[in-house]
Coordinates of C-alpha atoms in Angstrom, one line a residue:
M1 CA -46.3 -22.7 95.9
D2 CA -43.2 -25.3 96.3
L3 CA -41.0 -24.6 93.0
N4 CA -38.7 -27.5 94.4
Q5 CA -40.9 -30.3 94.3
R6 CA -42.5 -28.7 91.2
F7 CA -39.0 -29.4 89.7
E8 CA -39.0 -33.2 90.9
D9 CA -42.4 -33.3 89.3
Y10 CA -41.2 -31.6 86.3
K11 CA -38.0 -34.1 85.9
N12 CA -41.0 -36.8 86.2
Y13 CA -43.4 -35.3 83.2
V14 CA -40.5 -34.6 81.3
N15 CA -38.3 -38.0 81.5
D16 CA -41.6 -39.7 80.8
F17 CA -42.9 -37.7 77.9
L18 CA -39.9 -38.4 76.0
S19 CA -39.5 -42.4 76.7
G20 CA -43.2 -42.4 75.4
S21 CA -44.6 -44.2 72.3
E22 CA -46.2 -41.2 71.2
I23 CA -44.7 -37.4 71.0
R24 CA -47.2 -34.8 71.5
K25 CA -46.1 -31.7 69.5
P26 CA -47.5 -29.1 71.8
D27 CA -45.4 -30.9 75.0
F28 CA -42.5 -31.1 72.8
Y29 CA -42.1 -27.6 71.6
A30 CA -42.8 -26.4 75.3
I31 CA -39.7 -28.4 77.0
A32 CA -37.6 -27.5 73.4
V33 CA -37.2 -23.8 74.0
F34 CA -37.3 -24.4 77.6
K35 CA -34.1 -25.7 77.2
C36 CA -33.3 -23.0 74.7
L37 CA -34.1 -20.3 77.6
A38 CA -32.3 -22.2 79.7
Q39 CA -28.9 -22.5 77.3
L40 CA -29.0 -18.6 76.8
E41 CA -29.0 -17.8 80.3
S42 CA -26.1 -20.4 80.8
E43 CA -23.8 -18.7 78.4
N44 CA -25.1 -15.1 80.2
K45 CA -26.3 -14.1 77.2
G46 CA -29.7 -11.6 77.5
E47 CA -30.5 -8.2 78.2
I48 CA -30.7 -6.1 81.4
H49 CA -33.9 -5.0 82.1
D50 CA -34.8 -1.8 84.6
S51 CA -35.2 -3.8 87.2
G52 CA -31.4 -5.0 87.0
V53 CA -32.6 -8.8 86.2
K54 CA -30.9 -10.3 83.0
I55 CA -33.7 -11.1 80.3
I56 CA -33.9 -13.2 77.2
T57 CA -35.1 -11.6 74.6
R58 CA -38.0 -13.1 72.2
E59 CA -36.1 -12.5 69.6
S60 CA -33.5 -13.8 71.0
L61 CA -35.1 -16.8 72.0
Q62 CA -36.0 -17.6 68.5
Q63 CA -33.3 -17.6 66.8
R64 CA -32.0 -20.4 69.4
V65 CA -34.8 -23.0 68.5
Q66 CA -35.0 -22.4 65.1
S67 CA -31.6 -23.4 64.6
S68 CA -31.7 -26.2 66.8
F69 CA -35.8 -27.2 65.7
S70 CA -37.5 -26.1 62.6
A71 CA -40.9 -25.3 63.3
I72 CA -42.5 -28.9 61.6
G73 CA -45.7 -28.0 60.2
N74 CA -46.0 -24.3 61.4
K75 CA -47.0 -22.4 59.2
R76 CA -45.2 -19.6 61.1
R77 CA -42.4 -20.7 61.8
G78 CA -40.8 -17.8 63.7
E79 CA -43.0 -17.9 66.1
V80 CA -41.9 -21.7 67.2
N81 CA -42.3 -19.8 70.7
K82 CA -45.4 -19.3 70.7
Y83 CA -45.8 -23.2 72.1
L84 CA -44.4 -21.6 75.1
S85 CA -46.6 -18.5 75.4
H86 CA -50.0 -21.1 75.3
R87 CA -48.6 -22.5 78.1
Y88 CA -49.8 -20.1 80.5
E89 CA -52.6 -20.9 79.6
Y90 CA -53.0 -24.5 80.0
T91 CA -53.5 -25.1 83.8
K92 CA -51.5 -28.3 84.1
A93 CA -47.7 -27.2 82.1
I94 CA -45.7 -26.8 84.8
E95 CA -43.0 -24.2 82.5
P96 CA -44.6 -21.3 83.2
D97 CA -44.2 -21.8 87.4
F98 CA -40.5 -21.5 86.0
I99 CA -40.4 -18.5 83.8
N100 CA -41.1 -15.0 84.7
F101 CA -41.9 -12.5 81.4
V102 CA -42.2 -9.0 80.5
L103 CA -45.3 -7.7 78.4
E104 CA -44.4 -5.5 75.3
E105 CA -47.4 -3.3 76.3
D106 CA -46.0 -2.2 79.8
G107 CA -41.5 -3.4 79.8
Q108 CA -42.7 -4.8 83.3
I109 CA -41.8 -8.4 84.9
H110 CA -45.4 -10.0 85.4
S111 CA -45.1 -14.3 86.7
R112 CA -48.2 -16.7 85.5
Q113 CA -49.5 -16.0 88.9
E114 CA -50.7 -12.7 87.9
K115 CA -53.3 -11.7 85.7
V116 CA -52.6 -9.7 82.3
R117 CA -54.8 -8.7 79.6
E118 CA -55.7 -12.3 77.3
G119 CA -53.8 -11.5 74.2
A120 CA -51.4 -9.3 76.0
K121 CA -47.9 -9.5 73.4
K122 CA -44.8 -10.9 75.9
S123 CA -41.2 -9.3 75.2
A124 CA -38.3 -11.1 77.0
Y125 CA -38.3 -14.2 79.3
L126 CA -36.6 -14.9 82.3
I127 CA -36.3 -18.2 85.4
I128 CA -37.1 -17.5 88.2
D129 CA -34.8 -17.4 91.5
F130 CA -35.0 -20.4 93.3
P131 CA -32.7 -23.0 95.6
K132 CA -32.9 -25.1 92.5
K133 CA -32.8 -22.9 90.4
R134 CA -28.7 -24.2 88.6
E135 CA -29.8 -27.6 88.9
L136 CA -32.9 -26.6 86.7
I137 CA -30.6 -25.4 84.1
D138 CA -28.5 -27.7 83.9
F139 CA -31.3 -31.4 83.9
L140 CA -32.7 -28.6 81.1
T141 CA -29.5 -28.0 79.1
A142 CA -28.6 -31.6 79.5
L143 CA -32.0 -32.9 77.9
D144 CA -31.0 -35.0 75.4
L145 CA -34.1 -33.9 72.2
N146 CA -32.9 -35.5 69.4
S147 CA -34.7 -38.5 69.1
A148 CA -37.8 -36.8 70.5
Y149 CA -37.8 -34.6 67.0
E150 CA -36.9 -37.5 64.6
K151 CA -39.7 -39.2 66.1
L152 CA -42.6 -36.1 65.7
S153 CA -41.1 -35.2 62.6
T154 CA -42.4 -39.2 61.3
Q155 CA -45.6 -37.7 63.2
V156 CA -46.3 -34.7 62.1
E157 CA -49.6 -36.0 59.8
E158 CA -51.1 -37.3 63.1
L159 CA -50.3 -34.6 65.1
D160 CA -51.2 -31.6 62.7
A161 CA -53.7 -30.0 65.6
D162 CA -55.6 -27.2 66.2
E163 CA -51.8 -24.9 67.0
D164 CA -54.0 -22.2 69.1
S165 CA -55.8 -24.8 71.7
E166 CA -54.3 -27.1 73.9
S167 CA -57.5 -29.3 73.8
E168 CA -56.5 -31.5 70.2
E169 CA -59.4 -33.7 70.1
D170 CA -61.0 -34.1 66.5
E171 CA -63.8 -31.6 66.7
S172 CA -65.3 -34.0 64.5
V173 CA -66.4 -36.8 66.6
S174 CA -69.4 -38.8 66.6
L175 CA -71.3 -37.5 70.0
N176 CA -74.4 -39.2 71.6
M177 CA -76.1 -35.7 71.4
P178 CA -79.3 -34.8 69.1
L179 CA -78.8 -31.8 66.3
N180 CA -81.9 -30.5 68.5
Q181 CA -82.6 -30.5 72.2
I182 CA -85.7 -28.4 74.5
L183 CA -85.6 -28.4 77.8
Y184 CA -88.1 -28.2 79.3
G185 CA -89.4 -27.4 83.8
P186 CA -89.8 -24.9 86.3
P187 CA -89.3 -22.1 86.5
G188 CA -85.1 -22.4 88.9
T189 CA -84.2 -26.0 88.2
G190 CA -81.1 -24.7 85.8
K191 CA -81.8 -25.2 82.2
T192 CA -80.4 -21.9 81.1
Y193 CA -77.1 -23.0 83.6
H194 CA -77.2 -26.5 82.2
T195 CA -76.8 -25.1 78.2
V196 CA -73.8 -23.5 79.1
K197 CA -72.1 -27.7 79.3
L198 CA -74.6 -28.9 76.6
S199 CA -73.5 -26.1 74.4
V200 CA -69.4 -26.7 75.3
D201 CA -69.9 -30.4 75.1
A202 CA -71.0 -29.7 71.4
A203 CA -68.9 -27.3 69.7
D204 CA -66.0 -28.4 71.3
P205 CA -65.9 -32.4 72.1
G206 CA -63.5 -33.6 75.3
C207 CA -62.0 -30.0 76.0
I208 CA -63.5 -30.2 79.1
D209 CA -61.3 -32.6 81.2
I210 CA -63.6 -33.3 84.9
N211 CA -60.8 -36.2 86.0
G212 CA -60.2 -35.5 90.0
K213 CA -62.2 -31.6 89.8
S214 CA -64.5 -30.2 92.8
K215 CA -68.0 -28.6 91.2
D216 CA -67.1 -25.5 91.3
E217 CA -64.3 -26.2 89.1
I218 CA -65.5 -28.2 86.5
R219 CA -68.6 -25.2 86.2
Q220 CA -66.0 -22.9 85.6
A221 CA -63.8 -24.8 83.1
Y222 CA -67.0 -24.8 81.4
K223 CA -67.8 -21.1 81.7
K224 CA -64.2 -20.5 80.3
R225 CA -64.4 -22.7 77.4
Y226 CA -68.1 -21.4 76.5
D227 CA -67.6 -17.5 77.1
K228 CA -64.2 -18.2 74.2
L229 CA -66.2 -20.6 71.7
V230 CA -69.3 -17.4 72.8
K231 CA -66.0 -14.5 71.4
E232 CA -65.6 -16.9 68.1
E233 CA -69.3 -17.1 67.7
R234 CA -69.1 -21.0 67.3
I235 CA -71.6 -20.2 70.4
R236 CA -75.2 -18.1 69.9
F237 CA -78.0 -17.4 71.8
V238 CA -81.4 -15.5 71.4
T239 CA -84.5 -15.3 73.2
F240 CA -88.0 -15.5 72.2
H241 CA -90.5 -13.7 73.0
Q242 CA -94.0 -12.5 71.1
S243 CA -92.6 -9.8 69.0
Y244 CA -90.2 -11.7 67.9
G245 CA -90.2 -12.8 63.1
Y246 CA -88.8 -14.9 60.4
E247 CA -87.0 -11.0 59.6
E248 CA -84.3 -11.4 62.8
F249 CA -84.2 -15.2 62.9
V250 CA -83.6 -16.0 58.9
E251 CA -83.3 -12.7 56.9
G252 CA -85.5 -9.6 56.5
L253 CA -84.9 -6.1 54.5
S254 CA -83.2 -2.9 56.9
A255 CA -83.7 1.0 55.2
K256 CA -81.1 3.2 55.8
T257 CA -81.0 6.8 54.7
E258 CA -78.1 7.9 52.7
G259 CA -77.8 11.9 52.3
N260 CA -81.7 12.4 51.0
Q261 CA -81.9 8.7 48.5
L262 CA -83.9 5.5 51.3
S263 CA -82.0 2.6 50.4
Y264 CA -83.6 -0.5 51.5
F265 CA -80.5 -4.3 51.5
E266 CA -80.8 -7.4 52.6
K267 CA -80.0 -8.5 57.0
D268 CA -79.1 -11.7 57.7
G269 CA -80.9 -12.8 60.9
V270 CA -79.2 -14.3 64.1
F271 CA -80.4 -18.5 62.7
K272 CA -79.1 -17.4 58.3
A273 CA -75.5 -15.9 60.2
I274 CA -75.0 -19.3 61.9
C275 CA -76.0 -21.3 59.5
D276 CA -73.6 -19.7 56.6
D277 CA -70.4 -20.0 59.8
A278 CA -71.7 -23.6 60.2
K279 CA -71.3 -24.5 56.6
A280 CA -67.3 -23.2 55.9
Y281 CA -66.6 -25.6 58.5
R282 CA -69.6 -28.4 58.0
A283 CA -66.4 -31.5 56.3
A284 CA -63.0 -31.1 56.1
A285 CA -61.2 -29.1 53.7
D286 CA -59.3 -30.9 51.0
E287 CA -60.2 -29.2 48.5
T288 CA -60.6 -25.5 47.2
D289 CA -64.8 -24.9 48.7
K290 CA -66.8 -22.2 49.4
S291 CA -65.0 -20.5 52.5
E292 CA -62.4 -19.4 49.3
F293 CA -64.8 -17.1 48.7
N294 CA -64.4 -14.7 52.1
E295 CA -61.1 -15.8 52.1
R296 CA -60.9 -13.5 49.0
W297 CA -63.6 -10.9 49.5
L298 CA -61.8 -9.9 53.3
E299 CA -58.8 -9.4 51.1
F300 CA -59.4 -6.8 48.6
C301 CA -61.9 -5.6 51.6
W302 CA -58.7 -5.0 53.2
T303 CA -57.0 -3.6 50.0
L304 CA -59.3 -1.4 49.2
S305 CA -58.9 0.4 52.7
E306 CA -55.5 1.4 51.9
A307 CA -56.1 2.8 47.9
E308 CA -57.3 6.3 48.3
S309 CA -59.2 6.2 45.0
G310 CA -60.9 2.4 45.1
I311 CA -60.0 0.0 43.3
Q312 CA -60.3 -0.2 39.8
I313 CA -61.9 -3.6 37.8
P314 CA -61.8 -4.4 34.3
T315 CA -64.6 -5.2 32.5
L316 CA -64.8 -8.2 31.0
S317 CA -63.8 -7.4 27.9
K318 CA -60.8 -4.9 29.1
K319 CA -61.7 -2.4 26.7
T320 CA -63.1 0.0 30.4
F321 CA -62.9 -0.1 33.6
F322 CA -65.3 0.8 36.7
T323 CA -63.7 1.5 40.2
V324 CA -65.3 0.2 43.7
T325 CA -65.4 3.4 46.4
D326 CA -66.7 1.7 49.1
I327 CA -68.3 -1.1 50.3
T328 CA -71.0 -1.1 53.8
N329 CA -72.8 -3.6 55.0
N330 CA -73.9 -5.0 52.3
T331 CA -73.5 -3.0 49.3
I332 CA -70.8 -1.9 47.3
R333 CA -70.6 1.4 45.4
F334 CA -68.7 1.9 43.0
D335 CA -69.1 4.1 39.6
K336 CA -68.7 3.3 35.8
S337 CA -65.4 5.1 33.8
K338 CA -67.9 7.3 32.7
G339 CA -71.2 9.5 34.0
D340 CA -71.3 10.5 37.5
S341 CA -74.3 8.7 39.2
V342 CA -73.2 5.8 41.8
H343 CA -74.4 2.4 41.4
S344 CA -74.2 -0.8 44.1
L345 CA -74.4 -4.3 44.4
S346 CA -75.0 -6.7 46.9
V347 CA -72.1 -9.2 49.4
K348 CA -74.8 -12.1 49.2
T349 CA -75.6 -11.6 45.8
L350 CA -71.8 -11.5 44.9
E351 CA -71.2 -14.7 47.1
A352 CA -73.6 -16.6 45.6
I353 CA -72.9 -15.7 42.1
Y354 CA -69.0 -17.1 42.4
N355 CA -70.3 -20.4 44.5
N356 CA -73.1 -21.1 41.9
E357 CA -75.8 -20.8 43.5
K358 CA -77.4 -18.2 42.3
T359 CA -78.0 -16.5 39.2
I360 CA -78.5 -13.1 37.7
K361 CA -79.9 -11.5 34.2
G362 CA -79.7 -7.9 33.7
G363 CA -77.6 -4.8 33.2
L364 CA -75.8 -5.2 36.9
Q365 CA -75.0 -9.0 35.2
P366 CA -71.2 -7.4 33.8
Y367 CA -70.3 -6.1 37.6
Y368 CA -70.2 -8.7 39.3
L369 CA -69.0 -11.3 36.9
A370 CA -66.0 -9.3 36.5
L371 CA -66.2 -9.1 40.3
I372 CA -66.1 -12.0 40.7
E373 CA -62.9 -12.7 38.7
Y374 CA -61.2 -10.1 39.2
L375 CA -61.3 -12.0 43.1
K376 CA -60.8 -15.2 41.4
L377 CA -57.2 -13.5 40.8
I378 CA -56.5 -12.5 44.4
T379 CA -54.2 -15.3 45.6
V380 CA -55.3 -17.0 49.6
R381 CA -54.0 -19.0 51.9
P382 CA -54.4 -23.1 51.7
Q383 CA -57.8 -24.5 53.4
K384 CA -55.7 -27.8 53.7
D385 CA -55.3 -27.6 57.6
R386 CA -59.1 -26.4 58.6
K387 CA -61.1 -28.9 60.4
R388 CA -64.9 -29.2 60.9
K389 CA -66.3 -27.2 63.8
N390 CA -69.4 -27.6 65.5
F391 CA -71.2 -24.4 65.9
V392 CA -74.5 -24.1 68.9
L393 CA -77.5 -21.6 68.9
I394 CA -79.6 -22.0 71.7
I395 CA -82.3 -20.5 72.3
D396 CA -83.8 -19.0 74.7
E397 CA -87.7 -19.2 75.9
I398 CA -88.3 -21.5 73.0
N399 CA -91.6 -22.0 73.5
R400 CA -93.1 -18.1 74.2
G401 CA -92.5 -17.4 69.9
N402 CA -94.7 -18.5 67.3
I403 CA -92.9 -20.8 65.8
S404 CA -94.8 -21.2 62.8
K405 CA -93.9 -17.3 62.4
I406 CA -89.9 -17.0 63.4
F407 CA -89.2 -21.0 61.3
G408 CA -91.7 -20.3 58.4
E409 CA -90.6 -22.9 55.9
L410 CA -87.3 -23.7 57.6
I411 CA -88.8 -26.2 60.5
T412 CA -89.0 -28.6 57.9
L413 CA -85.0 -28.2 57.2
I414 CA -83.9 -28.9 61.2
E415 CA -84.7 -32.4 60.7
P416 CA -81.5 -33.8 60.9
S417 CA -82.6 -36.4 57.9
K418 CA -83.6 -33.0 55.7
R419 CA -79.0 -31.9 57.2
L420 CA -77.4 -30.7 54.9
G421 CA -74.9 -33.5 54.5
Q422 CA -77.4 -36.0 55.0
P423 CA -78.5 -37.8 52.7
E424 CA -81.7 -36.8 52.4
S425 CA -81.0 -33.3 52.4
L426 CA -83.0 -30.5 51.3
E427 CA -82.8 -26.7 50.8
V428 CA -85.2 -24.1 49.6
T429 CA -85.0 -20.8 48.3
L430 CA -84.6 -17.7 51.1
P431 CA -88.3 -14.9 49.7
Y432 CA -86.2 -11.8 50.5
S433 CA -82.3 -12.9 48.7
G434 CA -83.1 -15.6 46.9
D435 CA -80.7 -17.9 48.0
S436 CA -80.6 -21.2 48.0
F437 CA -80.5 -22.5 51.0
G438 CA -80.1 -25.2 53.8
V439 CA -79.6 -26.7 57.5
P440 CA -76.0 -28.0 57.7
D441 CA -75.2 -31.4 60.2
N442 CA -72.6 -29.7 62.5
L443 CA -74.9 -27.0 64.0
Y444 CA -77.1 -28.0 66.6
I445 CA -79.9 -26.4 68.3
I446 CA -80.2 -26.7 72.1
G447 CA -83.8 -24.9 73.3
T448 CA -85.1 -23.5 76.8
M449 CA -89.0 -23.4 78.0
N450 CA -90.6 -23.0 80.9
T451 CA -93.6 -25.6 81.7
A452 CA -94.8 -22.8 84.3
D453 CA -95.4 -19.9 81.3
R454 CA -96.5 -22.7 78.9
S455 CA -98.1 -26.1 79.5
L456 CA -95.6 -28.3 77.4
A457 CA -98.8 -29.5 75.2
L458 CA -99.2 -25.9 73.9
M459 CA -96.2 -26.2 72.2
D460 CA -96.5 -26.1 68.3
T461 CA -96.7 -29.6 67.1
A462 CA -94.0 -29.6 64.3
L463 CA -91.9 -28.8 66.6
R464 CA -92.3 -31.0 68.8
R465 CA -91.7 -33.9 66.3
R466 CA -88.5 -32.2 65.2
F467 CA -86.7 -32.3 68.2
D468 CA -85.8 -34.1 71.3
F469 CA -87.7 -33.3 74.8
I470 CA -85.3 -33.4 78.0
E471 CA -86.6 -33.0 81.4
M472 CA -85.7 -29.8 84.0
M473 CA -86.3 -31.2 87.2
P474 CA -85.6 -29.6 90.9
D475 CA -81.6 -31.1 91.1
Y476 CA -81.4 -31.4 95.6
D477 CA -77.7 -32.5 94.4
A478 CA -77.0 -28.9 94.0
L479 CA -77.9 -28.4 97.0
R480 CA -75.1 -30.4 98.4
D481 CA -71.5 -30.2 98.5
D482 CA -68.9 -32.6 97.0
K483 CA -68.9 -34.9 99.8
G484 CA -73.0 -35.4 99.8
N485 CA -74.1 -33.4 102.6
A486 CA -76.9 -31.2 102.4
Y487 CA -75.6 -27.3 103.0
S488 CA -77.9 -26.2 105.9
V489 CA -78.4 -22.6 107.7
S490 CA -78.0 -22.3 111.3
G491 CA -80.0 -26.1 111.8
V492 CA -82.4 -25.6 108.0
D493 CA -81.3 -28.2 105.4
L494 CA -82.1 -27.1 102.2
V495 CA -82.9 -30.2 100.5
K496 CA -85.5 -31.0 103.2
L497 CA -87.0 -27.7 102.8
L498 CA -87.4 -27.3 98.7
D499 CA -88.4 -30.4 98.4
T500 CA -90.8 -30.4 101.4
L501 CA -92.4 -27.0 99.5
N502 CA -92.0 -28.6 95.8
E503 CA -94.4 -31.9 97.1
R504 CA -96.6 -29.9 98.3
I505 CA -96.7 -27.3 95.2
A506 CA -96.9 -30.6 93.5
A507 CA -100.0 -32.0 95.0
L508 CA -102.2 -28.1 95.3
Y509 CA -100.7 -27.9 91.5
D510 CA -99.0 -29.8 89.4
R511 CA -95.6 -31.1 89.0
E512 CA -94.6 -28.5 86.0
H513 CA -94.9 -25.3 89.1
M514 CA -92.3 -26.8 91.6
L515 CA -89.7 -24.7 92.7
G516 CA -86.2 -25.3 91.4
H517 CA -83.3 -25.6 92.9
A518 CA -81.6 -22.4 91.4
F519 CA -83.9 -20.8 94.3
F520 CA -81.0 -21.6 96.7
M521 CA -77.8 -21.2 95.7
P522 CA -77.5 -17.8 96.4
V523 CA -77.9 -19.0 100.0
V524 CA -75.6 -22.1 99.4
T525 CA -73.6 -18.7 97.9
A526 CA -73.6 -16.8 100.6
I527 CA -73.1 -19.6 103.1
E528 CA -68.7 -18.9 102.7
A529 CA -69.6 -15.3 104.3
G530 CA -71.4 -17.0 107.1
E531 CA -74.5 -17.6 109.1
Q532 CA -76.2 -14.3 110.1
Q533 CA -75.1 -13.4 105.4
A534 CA -77.2 -17.0 104.1
L535 CA -80.0 -17.1 106.8
T536 CA -80.3 -13.1 105.4
E537 CA -80.4 -14.8 101.9
L538 CA -82.8 -17.0 102.3
A539 CA -85.1 -14.7 104.0
K540 CA -84.6 -12.5 101.0
C541 CA -85.4 -15.7 98.3
F542 CA -88.5 -16.0 100.3
Q543 CA -89.3 -12.9 100.2
T544 CA -89.4 -11.6 96.6
K545 CA -89.1 -14.3 95.0
I546 CA -90.7 -17.8 96.0
I547 CA -93.9 -16.2 97.9
P548 CA -94.7 -13.8 94.8
L549 CA -94.2 -16.2 92.8
L550 CA -96.7 -18.8 94.7
A551 CA -98.6 -15.9 94.7
E552 CA -99.2 -15.5 90.9
Y553 CA -99.3 -19.8 90.9
F554 CA -102.5 -20.1 93.4
F555 CA -104.6 -16.6 91.7
E556 CA -103.7 -14.9 94.8
S557 CA -105.7 -17.8 96.7
W558 CA -103.5 -16.6 100.0
Q559 CA -104.6 -20.2 101.6
K560 CA -103.1 -22.5 99.8
I561 CA -99.9 -20.3 100.5
R562 CA -100.5 -20.7 103.6
L563 CA -100.6 -24.7 103.1
V564 CA -97.3 -24.4 101.1
L565 CA -95.3 -22.8 104.1
A566 CA -96.5 -24.6 106.0
D567 CA -98.6 -22.1 108.2
N568 CA -101.1 -23.8 109.1
R569 CA -99.6 -25.9 111.7
K570 CA -97.3 -23.6 112.8
E571 CA -98.2 -20.9 116.0
K572 CA -99.7 -18.2 115.1
S573 CA -96.3 -16.5 116.0
M574 CA -94.6 -18.3 113.5
Q575 CA -97.2 -17.8 110.7
L576 CA -95.6 -16.3 107.7
I577 CA -99.0 -15.4 106.7
K578 CA -100.9 -14.4 109.0
K579 CA -105.4 -15.7 108.8
E580 CA -107.8 -13.5 110.9
K581 CA -111.5 -13.0 110.4
V582 CA -112.8 -10.5 108.4
E583 CA -115.5 -8.4 110.9
F584 CA -118.5 -7.1 108.5
L585 CA -119.8 -5.2 111.6
D586 CA -116.8 -2.9 112.6
L587 CA -116.6 -2.5 108.4
F588 CA -120.4 -2.4 107.6
G589 CA -122.0 -1.2 110.7
D590 CA -125.3 -2.4 110.4
T591 CA -127.1 -2.6 107.1
D592 CA -130.1 -4.4 105.7
D593 CA -127.0 -5.4 102.8
E594 CA -125.8 -7.7 105.1
E595 CA -127.3 -10.6 103.5
S596 CA -125.4 -10.2 100.2
F597 CA -122.3 -11.0 102.1
D598 CA -120.5 -13.9 102.4
R599 CA -119.7 -13.7 106.1
N600 CA -117.3 -16.7 106.3
V601 CA -114.7 -14.4 104.2
D602 CA -110.6 -14.9 106.2
K603 CA -108.0 -12.1 105.6
F604 CA -104.4 -12.4 104.7
N605 CA -101.7 -10.4 106.4
L606 CA -98.2 -11.2 104.9
T607 CA -95.7 -10.5 107.6
K608 CA -93.4 -7.5 107.2
F609 CA -90.4 -7.5 105.9
D610 CA -88.6 -5.5 108.5
D611 CA -90.0 -8.5 111.0
V612 CA -87.4 -10.8 113.1
L613 CA -89.1 -13.7 112.0
W614 CA -87.7 -14.4 108.3
H615 CA -84.4 -14.4 109.8
S616 CA -85.4 -17.2 112.3
P617 CA -83.9 -20.1 111.2
A618 CA -87.3 -21.7 113.2
T619 CA -89.3 -19.7 110.3
Y620 CA -88.0 -22.9 107.8
I621 CA -87.0 -25.2 110.6
N622 CA -90.7 -25.8 110.6
M623 CA -92.2 -26.1 107.3
Y624 CA -90.7 -29.2 107.2
E625 CA -90.9 -30.3 110.8
K626 CA -94.1 -30.8 112.1
A627 CA -95.2 -27.4 114.5
K628 CA -97.0 -27.1 117.4
T629 CA -101.0 -26.3 116.0
E630 CA -102.6 -22.8 117.3

């Protein structure tokens, strides 16, 4: 990396930024912290590291920034240098190219190019030595940031973006994307692969900048953001199968044994869990809402974990109390002030009562109400800065499950017009918990289905009506480079090869059973390792994937498979599947039962996998080009 050139780029960037009409908070504070770091180095402040170089500790840097520029709109005022820390993960940021850092966990000096553990805390910084270091320090220390700071102060409300992300797009952006969609097509057409892009675009619209990036770079950017959203549980994945049911998807009863006692508790499925989480972010918070319970409950659980004898909860009459001793899964255990028996409450029921979604009568009512009264005394942080967020549920192989069995009464609630937040929204009462339940309008459902596994015509009618169906056919452009040229292996044109095979399959069977481009993607990847490696991968693709799949498609009709592979047009020595007549006389000898046999029977032999024919480019070229007949 040419740091001298990067320095010129940085000067242009800073000058353009400060002269602009709008000041973005993360950019401003990154420049401000960099300036303070340069000031401290210029003043010869800092400590000597074990390696002998001088470093500026995080605490010193924080103090300097705080004294110069308070953290506008930042609740954690002491962590202003987090803006600089986040720049290391923001590929467009220039500052980290000039700054090395010390990790708290190992005390070693690291650079931006080194891969360190995600979330590792930086304890100190230093500016890298390079020819123009002195010029860089002088440039930074001479910067006048006062006018930019004043401008930032006036627009802080508009710029109160998520400080933990470089993307400042409002996630309530109206998306040109259906709430419910199913990607369908033959195997290998990239349905599951494509859900990564769709789910990121739905959950975090506008977060990926694709301008000037190659296909691989775009894919990597989407995959990185996808993994982060999965970790945040804003994207979740489930696969349907024949034994999958309502209890796993929505809610059911689960059993557990404690001591010698068997007890049952309600357990949320993946769909109910993601719906509940999405509801808390369905609209930007401007008043106390349902997420308040979660805040108070987490604080209560934290306090309980540190209390040796539990937490005493006064009853409504204030004349006595009960003690919460333990919380596991969905169960709250408590002891009454008198008696030795252990009693329990349900966390889900407690939350439903707290949010006025459920009422309860009977012996446990006073305990629920007393605990709610105690929770409301807990101070929690306000939720005014929380923005609307979208959530995504990916359902792989959606056609393989029994839709009526899995969705039950909730199939109506997923309709866009019936979602929470819409004029015609609906809610139902769940059978196990008795909770009132609806599907929020910030939950996107993306399904995939393999048309070769089950025909689209056999899909559940209720599902077909509530989902948008998007056909995913073989994408031949995926087998071309960024310039539009088809990838080739020793003269084998992968685009022509796949296209020809699919034309034959469509003619002999139908278009729903064509081969997807994903079958050849390992070959494309192997091209970088060399022609021979790619040819070996192509042979493996035919041996272990394409030919077994064709055998399944055509019910072991090897004559049709020969037609797909063009073996009928090749010289016998070039055929992968060789056809020979069955010699009945040699097999059975002279017999009186010969009239009961059809003598026009052929046998087919697949070329052994270790034969050189599999590694000959002509074997595959002859599949799409005319060859000599036998």
